[in-house]
mmCIF file of C-alpha atoms in Angstrom:
data_model
loop_
_atom_site.group_PDB
_atom_site.id
_atom_site.type_symbol
_atom_site.label_atom_id
_atom_site.label_comp_id
_atom_site.label_asym_id
_atom_site.label_seq_id
_atom_site.Cartn_x
_atom_site.Cartn_y
_atom_site.Cartn_z
ATOM 1 C CA MET A 1 267.937 197.446 50.297
ATOM 2 C CA ILE A 2 269.464 196.191 47.020
ATOM 3 C CA PRO A 3 267.610 197.200 43.719
ATOM 4 C CA GLN A 4 267.145 194.219 41.401
ATOM 5 C CA LYS A 5 264.970 195.462 38.522
ATOM 6 C CA LEU A 6 263.357 198.836 37.607
ATOM 7 C CA VAL A 7 260.596 199.147 35.056
ATOM 8 C CA MET A 8 259.538 202.586 33.885
ATOM 9 C CA GLU A 9 256.612 203.167 31.724
ATOM 10 C CA ASN A 10 255.788 206.643 30.528
ATOM 11 C CA PHE A 11 257.691 208.152 33.431
ATOM 12 C CA MET A 12 259.410 211.541 32.697
ATOM 13 C CA CYS A 13 261.607 210.998 29.671
ATOM 14 C CA TYR A 14 261.157 207.296 29.489
ATOM 15 C CA ARG A 15 258.104 206.620 26.955
ATOM 16 C CA GLY A 16 256.878 202.980 26.965
ATOM 17 C CA PRO A 17 258.195 200.194 29.205
ATOM 18 C CA VAL A 18 261.877 200.595 29.861
ATOM 19 C CA THR A 19 263.457 197.776 31.981
ATOM 20 C CA LEU A 20 266.732 198.128 33.865
ATOM 21 C CA ASP A 21 268.241 194.850 35.348
ATOM 22 C CA PHE A 22 270.517 195.655 38.245
ATOM 23 C CA ARG A 23 271.125 192.058 39.136
ATOM 24 C CA GLY A 24 274.932 191.262 39.201
ATOM 25 C CA VAL A 25 275.798 195.009 39.288
ATOM 26 C CA ARG A 26 277.649 195.889 42.387
ATOM 27 C CA LEU A 27 278.853 199.360 41.454
ATOM 28 C CA ALA A 28 277.540 201.629 38.678
ATOM 29 C CA CYS A 29 278.159 205.007 37.370
ATOM 30 C CA LEU A 30 275.404 206.780 35.323
ATOM 31 C CA SER A 31 277.042 209.278 32.670
ATOM 32 C CA GLY A 32 275.585 211.216 29.812
ATOM 33 C CA ASP A 33 274.436 214.651 28.607
ATOM 34 C CA ASN A 34 272.094 216.696 30.686
ATOM 35 C CA GLY A 35 268.437 215.732 30.013
ATOM 36 C CA HIS A 36 269.183 212.248 28.996
ATOM 37 C CA GLY A 37 267.362 210.559 31.913
ATOM 38 C CA LYS A 38 270.115 209.884 34.575
ATOM 39 C CA SER A 39 268.314 211.597 37.429
ATOM 40 C CA ALA A 40 264.993 210.254 36.095
ATOM 41 C CA ILE A 41 266.121 206.695 37.084
ATOM 42 C CA LEU A 42 266.815 207.670 40.599
ATOM 43 C CA ASP A 43 263.405 209.695 40.618
ATOM 44 C CA ALA A 44 261.752 206.498 39.434
ATOM 45 C CA ILE A 45 263.222 204.588 42.507
ATOM 46 C CA THR A 46 262.003 207.197 45.083
ATOM 47 C CA TRP A 47 258.738 207.562 43.412
ATOM 48 C CA ALA A 48 258.100 203.864 43.342
ATOM 49 C CA LEU A 49 259.078 203.539 46.999
ATOM 50 C CA TRP A 50 257.467 206.694 48.440
ATOM 51 C CA GLY A 51 255.483 208.268 45.765
ATOM 52 C CA LYS A 52 257.725 211.285 45.829
ATOM 53 C CA ALA A 53 260.252 212.820 43.403
ATOM 54 C CA ARG A 54 261.452 216.192 42.284
ATOM 55 C CA ALA A 55 258.106 217.128 40.803
ATOM 56 C CA ARG A 56 254.441 216.510 41.466
ATOM 57 C CA ASP A 57 252.923 213.180 40.149
ATOM 58 C CA ASP A 58 251.184 214.632 37.102
ATOM 59 C CA GLU A 59 254.267 216.330 36.256
ATOM 60 C CA LEU A 60 256.177 213.234 36.108
ATOM 61 C CA ILE A 61 253.995 211.639 33.416
ATOM 62 C CA HIS A 62 255.589 211.624 30.015
ATOM 63 C CA LEU A 63 254.462 214.739 27.986
ATOM 64 C CA GLY A 64 251.385 213.953 25.987
ATOM 65 C CA LEU A 65 250.254 210.861 27.788
ATOM 66 C CA GLN A 66 247.761 210.250 30.602
ATOM 67 C CA GLU A 67 249.333 207.607 32.833
ATOM 68 C CA MET A 68 252.573 206.187 34.108
ATOM 69 C CA ARG A 69 253.670 203.107 35.940
ATOM 70 C CA VAL A 70 257.020 202.221 37.858
ATOM 71 C CA GLU A 71 257.865 198.742 39.069
ATOM 72 C CA LEU A 72 260.790 198.207 41.460
ATOM 73 C CA GLU A 73 262.209 194.797 42.652
ATOM 74 C CA PHE A 74 264.592 194.969 45.439
ATOM 75 C CA LEU A 75 266.299 192.580 48.131
ATOM 76 C CA LEU A 76 266.140 193.230 51.865
ATOM 77 C CA GLY A 77 267.207 190.632 54.182
ATOM 78 C CA HIS A 78 266.476 187.066 52.817
ATOM 79 C CA ASN A 79 263.365 188.382 50.897
ATOM 80 C CA ARG A 80 262.610 189.768 47.458
ATOM 81 C CA TYR A 81 259.934 192.536 47.276
ATOM 82 C CA ARG A 82 258.293 194.283 44.587
ATOM 83 C CA VAL A 83 256.539 197.654 44.457
ATOM 84 C CA ILE A 84 254.487 198.810 41.817
ATOM 85 C CA ARG A 85 253.006 202.470 41.700
ATOM 86 C CA MET A 86 250.620 203.802 38.991
ATOM 87 C CA ARG A 87 249.308 207.109 38.368
ATOM 88 C CA SER A 88 246.705 208.410 35.798
ATOM 89 C CA LYS A 89 245.559 212.045 35.464
ATOM 90 C CA ALA A 90 242.591 211.134 33.355
ATOM 91 C CA GLY A 91 239.426 212.455 34.831
ATOM 92 C CA ARG A 92 239.861 213.421 38.440
ATOM 93 C CA GLY A 93 242.996 211.509 38.669
ATOM 94 C CA ARG A 94 243.752 207.949 40.126
ATOM 95 C CA SER A 95 246.689 206.386 42.043
ATOM 96 C CA GLU A 96 247.529 202.857 42.947
ATOM 97 C CA LEU A 97 250.197 201.187 44.907
ATOM 98 C CA GLN A 98 250.929 197.397 45.195
ATOM 99 C CA PHE A 99 253.445 195.858 47.580
ATOM 100 C CA GLN A 100 254.482 192.233 47.212
ATOM 101 C CA VAL A 101 256.887 189.711 48.468
ATOM 102 C CA TRP A 102 258.383 186.726 46.491
ATOM 103 C CA ASP A 103 257.054 183.311 47.474
ATOM 104 C CA PRO A 104 259.873 180.720 46.497
ATOM 105 C CA LYS A 105 257.627 177.796 47.206
ATOM 106 C CA ARG A 106 254.855 178.997 44.658
ATOM 107 C CA SER A 107 257.416 181.004 42.424
ATOM 108 C CA THR A 108 255.068 183.999 42.473
ATOM 109 C CA PHE A 109 254.701 187.158 44.218
ATOM 110 C CA HIS A 110 252.434 187.237 47.339
ATOM 111 C CA PRO A 111 250.516 190.415 47.853
ATOM 112 C CA LEU A 112 251.295 192.646 51.040
ATOM 113 C CA THR A 113 249.171 195.551 49.885
ATOM 114 C CA GLY A 114 246.958 197.096 52.548
ATOM 115 C CA SER A 115 243.425 198.335 52.363
ATOM 116 C CA SER A 116 244.505 201.792 51.282
ATOM 117 C CA ILE A 117 247.513 203.630 49.706
ATOM 118 C CA THR A 118 248.391 205.109 53.121
ATOM 119 C CA LYS A 119 248.349 201.799 54.862
ATOM 120 C CA THR A 120 250.479 200.218 52.025
ATOM 121 C CA GLN A 121 252.900 202.928 52.263
ATOM 122 C CA ALA A 122 253.186 202.636 55.977
ATOM 123 C CA ARG A 123 253.991 199.006 55.496
ATOM 124 C CA ILE A 124 256.671 199.909 53.011
ATOM 125 C CA ASN A 125 258.280 202.487 55.411
ATOM 126 C CA SER A 126 258.183 199.918 58.167
ATOM 127 C CA LEU A 127 260.092 197.576 56.123
ATOM 128 C CA LEU A 128 262.642 200.047 54.714
ATOM 129 C CA ARG A 129 262.757 201.599 58.246
ATOM 130 C CA MET A 130 262.936 205.048 56.720
ATOM 131 C CA ASP A 131 260.748 207.549 54.770
ATOM 132 C CA TYR A 132 261.508 209.616 51.794
ATOM 133 C CA GLU A 133 263.038 212.535 53.874
ATOM 134 C CA THR A 134 265.393 210.142 55.639
ATOM 135 C CA PHE A 135 266.455 208.693 52.325
ATOM 136 C CA ILE A 136 267.258 212.108 50.495
ATOM 137 C CA ASN A 137 269.196 213.049 53.720
ATOM 138 C CA SER A 138 271.300 209.898 54.092
ATOM 139 C CA ALA A 139 271.666 207.321 51.112
ATOM 140 C CA PHE A 140 270.580 209.675 48.353
ATOM 141 C CA LEU A 141 271.380 213.358 47.906
ATOM 142 C CA LEU A 142 269.169 215.138 45.404
ATOM 143 C CA GLN A 143 270.779 217.161 42.581
ATOM 144 C CA GLY A 144 271.473 220.786 43.763
ATOM 145 C CA ARG A 145 270.269 220.009 47.326
ATOM 146 C CA ALA A 146 273.248 218.505 48.894
ATOM 147 C CA ASN A 147 272.848 220.672 51.768
ATOM 148 C CA GLU A 148 269.371 219.500 52.365
ATOM 149 C CA PHE A 149 270.109 217.932 55.853
ATOM 150 C CA THR A 150 272.106 220.925 57.297
ATOM 151 C CA THR A 151 269.214 223.528 56.517
ATOM 152 C CA LYS A 152 266.645 221.461 58.496
ATOM 153 C CA GLN A 153 265.381 222.484 61.794
ATOM 154 C CA PRO A 154 267.155 220.845 64.714
ATOM 155 C CA ALA A 155 264.137 218.676 65.618
ATOM 156 C CA GLU A 156 263.898 217.464 61.986
ATOM 157 C CA ARG A 157 267.580 216.748 62.044
ATOM 158 C CA LYS A 158 267.323 214.735 65.203
ATOM 159 C CA ARG A 159 264.382 212.639 63.863
ATOM 160 C CA ILE A 160 266.104 211.760 60.586
ATOM 161 C CA LEU A 161 269.455 210.782 62.466
ATOM 162 C CA GLY A 162 267.227 208.825 64.835
ATOM 163 C CA GLU A 163 265.714 206.995 61.726
ATOM 164 C CA ILE A 164 269.138 206.300 60.253
ATOM 165 C CA LEU A 165 270.675 204.908 63.500
ATOM 166 C CA GLY A 166 267.685 203.016 64.420
ATOM 167 C CA LEU A 167 267.247 204.856 67.519
ATOM 168 C CA GLU A 168 263.358 204.323 67.253
ATOM 169 C CA LEU A 169 264.008 201.024 68.540
ATOM 170 C CA TYR A 170 265.212 202.431 71.886
ATOM 171 C CA ASP A 171 262.253 204.656 71.861
ATOM 172 C CA ARG A 172 259.862 201.763 71.406
ATOM 173 C CA LEU A 173 261.773 199.916 74.359
ATOM 174 C CA GLU A 174 261.529 202.989 76.576
ATOM 175 C CA GLN A 175 257.906 203.336 76.002
ATOM 176 C CA ARG A 176 257.461 199.638 76.734
ATOM 177 C CA ALA A 177 259.363 199.886 79.949
ATOM 178 C CA LYS A 178 257.234 202.864 80.863
ATOM 179 C CA ASP A 179 254.125 200.907 80.204
ATOM 180 C CA LYS A 180 255.417 198.049 82.416
ATOM 181 C CA ILE A 181 256.136 200.565 85.173
ATOM 182 C CA ARG A 182 252.925 202.112 84.953
ATOM 183 C CA ALA A 183 251.038 198.699 85.069
ATOM 184 C CA LYS A 184 253.220 197.660 88.058
ATOM 185 C CA GLU A 185 252.254 200.946 89.977
ATOM 186 C CA ASN A 186 248.725 200.347 89.254
ATOM 187 C CA GLU A 187 249.007 196.754 90.514
ATOM 188 C CA GLU A 188 250.924 197.962 93.611
ATOM 189 C CA ALA A 189 248.172 200.577 94.198
ATOM 190 C CA THR A 190 245.474 197.998 93.961
ATOM 191 C CA LEU A 191 247.503 195.539 96.490
ATOM 192 C CA ASN A 192 247.980 198.362 98.771
ATOM 193 C CA GLY A 193 244.438 199.102 98.936
ATOM 194 C CA HIS A 194 243.652 195.496 99.767
ATOM 195 C CA LEU A 195 246.375 195.573 102.518
ATOM 196 C CA GLU A 196 244.883 198.778 104.115
ATOM 197 C CA ARG A 197 241.575 197.108 104.272
ATOM 198 C CA ILE A 198 243.166 193.984 105.864
ATOM 199 C CA GLU A 199 245.012 196.100 108.368
ATOM 200 C CA ALA A 200 241.740 198.085 109.278
ATOM 201 C CA GLU A 201 240.195 194.718 110.001
ATOM 202 C CA LEU A 202 243.067 193.433 112.091
ATOM 203 C CA ARG A 203 242.915 196.588 114.165
ATOM 204 C CA LYS A 204 239.267 195.674 114.966
ATOM 205 C CA GLU A 205 240.560 192.384 116.389
ATOM 206 C CA PRO A 206 239.977 193.481 120.152
ATOM 207 C CA GLU A 207 236.443 194.525 119.426
ATOM 208 C CA TYR A 208 235.662 191.252 117.660
ATOM 209 C CA THR A 209 237.257 189.420 120.455
ATOM 210 C CA ALA A 210 235.009 191.232 123.025
ATOM 211 C CA GLN A 211 231.936 190.670 120.834
ATOM 212 C CA PHE A 212 232.794 187.040 120.610
ATOM 213 C CA GLN A 213 233.237 186.701 124.303
ATOM 214 C CA GLU A 214 229.742 188.366 124.886
ATOM 215 C CA ALA A 215 228.178 186.056 122.320
ATOM 216 C CA LYS A 216 229.693 183.029 123.832
ATOM 217 C CA GLN A 217 228.580 184.140 127.487
ATOM 218 C CA TRP A 218 225.045 184.774 126.035
ATOM 219 C CA VAL A 219 225.072 181.247 124.582
ATOM 220 C CA GLU A 220 226.078 179.699 127.810
ATOM 221 C CA GLU A 221 223.379 181.591 129.619
ATOM 222 C CA VAL A 222 220.688 180.447 127.050
ATOM 223 C CA GLN A 223 222.071 176.908 127.217
ATOM 224 C CA GLU A 224 221.700 176.997 131.105
ATOM 225 C CA GLN A 225 218.214 178.438 130.934
ATOM 226 C CA LEU A 226 217.363 175.689 128.395
ATOM 227 C CA LYS A 227 218.395 173.214 130.906
ATOM 228 C CA VAL A 228 216.357 174.689 133.631
ATOM 229 C CA ALA A 229 213.334 174.745 131.291
ATOM 230 C CA GLU A 230 213.883 171.020 130.375
ATOM 231 C CA GLY A 231 213.929 170.082 134.087
ATOM 232 C CA GLU A 232 210.607 171.964 134.690
ATOM 233 C CA TYR A 233 209.063 170.215 131.706
ATOM 234 C CA GLU A 234 210.030 166.716 132.994
ATOM 235 C CA ARG A 235 208.621 167.592 136.401
ATOM 236 C CA VAL A 236 205.248 168.668 135.044
ATOM 237 C CA VAL A 237 205.033 165.572 132.756
ATOM 238 C CA GLU A 238 205.540 163.197 135.662
#
């Protein structure tokens, strides 16, 4: 993921729309006094992508205001994407998340937003192939929490490393192989059932042969009786 543009509106110390254009920037260093908004830029990126930062949503809104908005454009692969996340604390509070991809043919962004924030977030996570926890334990270290990864439980460290290394692909392949094996085993069981029934019928061959011979003999006897009856009938008629 390569950030292209970040727009912050009423986010933390940034009041009003503030745009940062990262295009053409290959390496950047943020410097300045404490409280001048350096970390807020990074918080804005994580909040736009995952809805998470160092504070709760309503605490991220600029002091004295009711709503905030962060827009992030980034490149991934051969596509350009845009995520727009908004939060209002007016009334009961309201959140909104939009996910879009650039359509070069129409020169506009095409919506990828799901039917809910949860589904939209799942699409973003799937595209990035990581969630917030993976991000802050790999590409981005939170201020004062550089040991975040080492303090986690072994199972959580394993999960994070798996996402970083893309091991979930092998998990999916393993599950797919297990599903195919299970399907083949079911198919084999069905075929074995058919085979057992066929073998059972074949074992009855002597019985069927005997019944056939009896039936054949009975037919021959009936035919002989029929001939006798026909002869008697002809004599009576004459």
